[in-house]
CSV table of C-alpha atoms in Angstrom, one decimal:
chain,number,residue,atom,x,y,z
A,1,MET,CA,50.6,-61.0,61.5
A,2,ALA,CA,48.3,-60.5,58.5
A,3,VAL,CA,45.6,-57.7,58.7
A,4,GLU,CA,42.3,-58.3,57.0
A,5,GLN,CA,40.0,-55.4,56.2
A,6,THR,CA,36.6,-55.5,54.7
A,7,GLN,CA,35.0,-52.4,53.0
A,8,VAL,CA,31.5,-52.2,51.6
A,9,LEU,CA,31.4,-49.9,48.6
A,10,PRO,CA,28.2,-48.3,47.3
A,11,ALA,CA,27.0,-48.9,43.7
A,12,PRO,CA,29.2,-47.1,41.2
A,13,ILE,CA,26.3,-44.9,40.1
A,14,LEU,CA,25.6,-43.8,43.6
A,15,SER,CA,29.3,-43.3,44.4
A,16,LYS,CA,29.7,-41.0,41.4
A,17,ALA,CA,26.7,-38.9,42.5
A,18,LEU,CA,28.0,-38.6,46.1
A,19,GLU,CA,31.5,-37.6,44.9
A,20,ALA,CA,30.1,-35.0,42.5
A,21,PHE,CA,27.8,-33.7,45.3
A,22,VAL,CA,30.6,-33.3,47.8
A,23,ASP,CA,33.0,-31.8,45.3
A,24,LYS,CA,30.7,-28.8,45.0
A,25,PHE,CA,31.1,-27.7,48.6
A,26,PRO,CA,34.7,-26.4,48.8
A,27,PRO,CA,34.4,-23.7,46.1
A,28,MET,CA,31.1,-22.5,47.6
A,29,MET,CA,32.4,-22.2,51.1
A,30,GLY,CA,34.7,-19.3,50.2
A,31,LYS,CA,32.2,-17.6,47.9
A,32,PRO,CA,30.3,-14.7,49.6
A,33,ILE,CA,26.6,-14.2,48.9
A,34,LYS,CA,26.0,-10.9,47.1
A,35,THR,CA,23.2,-9.6,49.2
A,36,SER,CA,23.3,-6.3,47.3
A,37,VAL,CA,21.7,-7.8,44.2
A,38,TYR,CA,18.5,-8.3,46.1
A,39,ASP,CA,18.4,-5.2,48.3
A,40,PRO,CA,14.8,-4.1,49.0
A,41,GLN,CA,13.8,-1.2,46.7
A,42,VAL,CA,11.0,1.4,47.1
A,43,ALA,CA,9.1,2.6,44.0
A,44,ASP,CA,9.4,6.3,43.2
A,45,ARG,CA,6.4,8.6,43.4
A,46,THR,CA,4.7,8.8,40.1
A,47,LYS,CA,4.2,12.0,38.1
A,48,LEU,CA,0.5,12.0,39.0
A,49,GLN,CA,1.4,12.1,42.7
A,50,THR,CA,4.0,14.8,42.3
A,51,ASP,CA,1.6,16.9,40.2
A,52,ALA,CA,-1.1,16.5,42.7
A,53,TYR,CA,1.3,17.5,45.5
A,54,THR,CA,2.4,20.6,43.5
A,55,ALA,CA,-1.2,21.5,42.7
A,56,ALA,CA,-2.2,21.2,46.4
A,57,GLY,CA,0.3,24.0,47.2
A,58,GLY,CA,-1.5,26.3,44.8
A,59,LEU,CA,-4.8,26.0,46.6
A,60,GLY,CA,-3.8,28.8,49.0
A,61,SER,CA,-4.7,31.4,46.4
A,62,LEU,CA,-8.3,30.2,46.5
A,63,VAL,CA,-8.9,31.2,50.1
A,64,GLY,CA,-8.7,34.5,51.9
A,65,PRO,CA,-10.3,37.9,51.4
A,66,GLN,CA,-8.8,38.4,47.9
A,67,ALA,CA,-9.5,34.9,46.6
A,68,TYR,CA,-12.6,36.1,44.7
A,69,GLU,CA,-10.6,38.7,42.7
A,70,GLN,CA,-9.2,36.3,40.1
A,71,PHE,CA,-12.8,35.1,39.4
A,72,MET,CA,-14.2,38.6,38.8
A,73,SER,CA,-15.4,38.7,35.2
A,74,PRO,CA,-14.3,41.7,33.2
A,75,TYR,CA,-17.8,41.8,31.8
A,76,GLN,CA,-19.1,42.4,35.3
A,77,LYS,CA,-17.4,45.8,35.4
A,78,GLU,CA,-18.8,46.6,32.0
A,79,VAL,CA,-22.3,45.6,33.1
A,80,MET,CA,-21.9,47.7,36.2
A,81,ASP,CA,-20.6,50.7,34.4
A,82,ALA,CA,-23.4,50.5,31.8
A,83,THR,CA,-26.0,50.1,34.5
A,84,LEU,CA,-24.8,53.1,36.5
A,85,SER,CA,-24.5,55.1,33.3
A,86,GLU,CA,-28.1,54.3,32.5
A,87,PHE,CA,-29.1,55.3,36.0
A,88,ASP,CA,-27.3,58.6,35.7
A,89,ARG,CA,-29.1,59.2,32.4
A,90,GLN,CA,-32.4,58.5,33.9
A,91,GLN,CA,-31.5,60.7,36.9
A,92,THR,CA,-30.7,63.6,34.5
A,93,ILE,CA,-34.0,63.1,32.7
A,94,GLY,CA,-35.8,63.2,36.0
A,95,GLN,CA,-34.0,66.3,37.0
A,96,THR,CA,-34.9,68.0,33.7
A,97,GLY,CA,-38.5,67.0,34.3
A,98,LEU,CA,-38.5,68.7,37.7
A,99,ARG,CA,-37.1,71.9,36.2
A,100,ASP,CA,-39.8,71.9,33.4
A,101,GLN,CA,-42.5,71.5,36.1
A,102,ALA,CA,-41.1,74.4,38.1
A,103,ILE,CA,-41.0,76.5,34.9
A,104,GLN,CA,-44.6,75.7,34.1
A,105,ALA,CA,-45.6,76.4,37.7
A,106,GLY,CA,-43.7,79.7,37.6
A,107,ALA,CA,-41.6,78.5,40.5
A,108,TYR,CA,-38.3,78.0,38.6
A,109,GLY,CA,-35.4,79.5,40.5
A,110,GLY,CA,-37.4,79.8,43.7
A,111,GLY,CA,-36.8,78.3,47.1
A,112,ARG,CA,-39.4,75.6,46.6
A,113,GLU,CA,-37.8,74.5,43.3
A,114,GLY,CA,-34.4,74.4,44.9
A,115,VAL,CA,-35.6,72.2,47.8
A,116,MET,CA,-37.2,69.8,45.3
A,117,GLN,CA,-34.0,69.6,43.3
A,118,ALA,CA,-31.9,69.0,46.4
A,119,GLN,CA,-34.2,66.3,47.6
A,120,TYR,CA,-34.2,64.7,44.2
A,121,MET,CA,-30.4,64.8,43.9
A,122,ASN,CA,-30.0,63.4,47.4
A,123,GLN,CA,-32.4,60.5,46.8
A,124,GLY,CA,-30.8,59.9,43.4
A,125,ALA,CA,-27.4,59.7,45.0
A,126,MET,CA,-28.6,57.2,47.6
A,127,ASN,CA,-30.3,55.1,44.9
A,128,ARG,CA,-27.2,55.1,42.8
A,129,ALA,CA,-25.0,54.0,45.8
A,130,ASN,CA,-27.5,51.3,46.6
A,131,LEU,CA,-27.5,50.1,43.0
A,132,GLN,CA,-23.7,50.1,42.9
A,133,ALA,CA,-23.5,48.2,46.1
A,134,GLN,CA,-26.0,45.7,44.9
A,135,LEU,CA,-24.0,45.1,41.7
A,136,LEU,CA,-20.7,44.8,43.6
A,137,ASN,CA,-22.3,42.4,46.0
A,138,GLN,CA,-23.6,40.2,43.2
A,139,GLY,CA,-20.2,40.2,41.5
A,140,PHE,CA,-18.5,39.3,44.8
A,141,THR,CA,-21.0,36.6,45.6
A,142,GLN,CA,-20.6,35.0,42.2
A,143,ALA,CA,-16.8,35.3,42.2
A,144,ASN,CA,-16.6,33.8,45.7
A,145,GLN,CA,-18.9,30.9,44.6
A,146,LEU,CA,-16.7,30.3,41.6
A,147,ALA,CA,-13.6,30.4,43.8
A,148,GLN,CA,-15.0,27.8,46.2
A,149,GLN,CA,-16.2,25.7,43.3
A,150,ASP,CA,-12.8,25.8,41.7
A,151,MET,CA,-11.1,24.8,44.9
A,152,MET,CA,-13.5,21.8,45.4
A,153,THR,CA,-12.9,20.8,41.8
A,154,ARG,CA,-9.1,21.0,42.2
A,155,GLN,CA,-9.3,19.1,45.4
A,156,GLY,CA,-11.4,16.3,43.8
A,157,LEU,CA,-9.0,16.2,40.8
A,158,GLY,CA,-6.0,16.1,43.2
A,159,THR,CA,-7.5,13.3,45.1
A,160,TYR,CA,-8.2,11.4,41.9
A,161,MET,CA,-4.7,12.0,40.6
A,162,ASP,CA,-3.2,10.9,43.9
A,163,GLN,CA,-5.3,7.7,43.9
A,164,MET,CA,-4.3,6.9,40.4
A,165,GLY,CA,-0.7,7.7,41.2
A,166,GLN,CA,-0.8,5.4,44.3
A,167,SER,CA,-2.2,2.6,42.1
A,168,GLN,CA,0.7,3.1,39.6
A,169,GLN,CA,3.2,3.2,42.5
A,170,ALA,CA,1.8,0.0,43.9
A,171,TYR,CA,2.2,-1.7,40.6
A,172,ASP,CA,5.8,-0.4,40.3
A,173,GLN,CA,6.5,-1.6,43.8
A,174,ALA,CA,5.2,-5.0,42.9
A,175,VAL,CA,7.5,-5.1,39.9
A,176,LYS,CA,10.5,-4.1,42.0
A,177,ASP,CA,9.6,-6.7,44.7
A,178,ALA,CA,9.3,-9.4,42.0
A,179,GLY,CA,12.7,-8.4,40.7
A,180,THR,CA,14.2,-8.5,44.1
A,181,LEU,CA,12.8,-12.0,44.8
A,182,ALA,CA,14.0,-13.1,41.4
A,183,ALA,CA,17.5,-11.8,42.1
A,184,ARG,CA,17.5,-13.5,45.5
A,185,GLU,CA,16.5,-16.8,44.0
A,186,ALA,CA,19.1,-16.5,41.3
A,187,GLU,CA,21.8,-15.8,43.9
A,188,TYR,CA,20.7,-18.7,46.1
A,189,GLU,CA,20.0,-21.1,43.2
A,190,PRO,CA,23.3,-23.1,43.6
A,191,TYR,CA,22.7,-23.6,47.3
A,192,THR,CA,19.0,-24.5,46.7
A,193,ARG,CA,19.9,-27.0,44.0
A,194,LEU,CA,22.5,-28.7,46.2
A,195,GLY,CA,20.0,-28.7,49.1
A,196,LEU,CA,17.4,-30.5,47.0
A,197,ILE,CA,19.9,-33.0,45.6
A,198,GLY,CA,21.2,-33.6,49.2
A,199,GLN,CA,17.7,-34.3,50.3
A,200,GLN,CA,17.2,-36.9,47.6
A,201,LEU,CA,20.5,-38.6,48.3
A,202,ALA,CA,19.7,-38.7,52.0
A,203,GLN,CA,16.4,-40.5,51.3
A,204,ILE,CA,18.0,-43.3,49.5
A,205,GLN,CA,17.6,-46.4,51.7
A,206,PRO,CA,20.5,-48.8,52.2
A,207,GLY,CA,20.2,-51.7,49.8
A,208,ALA,CA,18.4,-49.6,47.2
A,209,PHE,CA,21.5,-50.2,44.9
A,210,PRO,CA,23.8,-53.2,44.8
A,211,THR,CA,26.9,-52.9,46.9
A,212,THR,CA,30.4,-54.4,46.5
A,213,THR,CA,32.3,-56.0,49.3
A,214,VAL,CA,36.1,-55.8,48.9
A,215,GLY,CA,38.5,-57.7,51.3
A,216,TYR,CA,42.1,-56.7,51.9
A,217,GLN,CA,44.8,-59.0,53.4
A,218,GLY,CA,48.1,-57.5,54.3
A,219,GLY,CA,51.4,-59.4,54.1
A,220,ALA,CA,53.3,-60.9,57.1
A,221,ALA,CA,55.2,-58.5,59.2
A,222,PRO,CA,58.9,-58.4,58.4
A,223,ALA,CA,61.1,-60.4,60.8
A,224,SER,CA,63.5,-58.5,63.0
A,225,PRO,CA,67.3,-58.9,62.4
A,226,MET,CA,67.6,-61.0,65.6
A,227,ALA,CA,64.9,-63.4,64.5
A,228,SER,CA,66.4,-63.7,61.1
A,229,PHE,CA,69.8,-64.5,62.7
A,230,LEU,CA,68.4,-67.1,65.1
A,231,GLY,CA,66.4,-68.6,62.3
A,232,GLY,CA,69.5,-68.8,60.1
A,233,ALA,CA,71.6,-70.2,62.9
A,234,ALA,CA,69.1,-72.9,63.7
A,235,GLY,CA,68.9,-73.9,60.1
A,236,ALA,CA,72.7,-73.9,59.7
A,237,GLY,CA,73.1,-76.1,62.8
A,238,GLY,CA,70.6,-78.6,61.5
A,239,VAL,CA,72.4,-78.9,58.2
A,240,LEU,CA,75.9,-79.2,59.8
A,241,GLY,CA,74.6,-81.8,62.2
A,242,LYS,CA,73.3,-83.9,59.4
A,243,LEU,CA,76.7,-83.6,57.8
A,244,GLY,CA,78.4,-84.8,61.0
A,245,ILE,CA,80.3,-81.7,61.4
A,246,PHE,CA,79.2,-81.3,65.0
A,247,GLY,CA,79.4,-85.0,65.9
């Protein structure tokens, strides 16, 4: 019995596209995706940030009871020594004046002159101590103000450096992120390309391209040996009958 089969073939141009599309899949199935090429990366801290961090550690020297010492001007001691030296000179002059007065009054070497000298010396010592304390307090106050001002300046500079460093770090991070995305897109590019092509092929409507209809008809089934024998025997009997061999 003959078998007839009909097959509708797409247009050759579409058939080639589908074959090329399908042939891409087997090699890609066994190829692993290299996720390491687009691993997320974090930008390093910038030099401005590290410098600001290091400088912040040095701010400890600007606080505490000895913080003012590094801001004491060497000229302050010179000014204080010169001021006290002048005070001592004036004290000596005053003491000499008291002695001259005692001599003129005829009381030099007496008890009254001794009391006056003692009182003058005591008052002078107190005045000198007060002057020295005033000079030291002025130097300390000025040095302490300079220490605080320096700390505030360093803090402001450190904040500025850190902000600038953060801006640079943000830019570096953006560059790394862009590189990561680019590496990911490059790794996925073959799959993305096939996906887009597949979408286009899937949207082609039937009948958009001419098709070809091919019919196939198979040959008759081969006769069995018994059928061949019976057929041959029937044919032989007919011929022999005509010849009068069987009456």
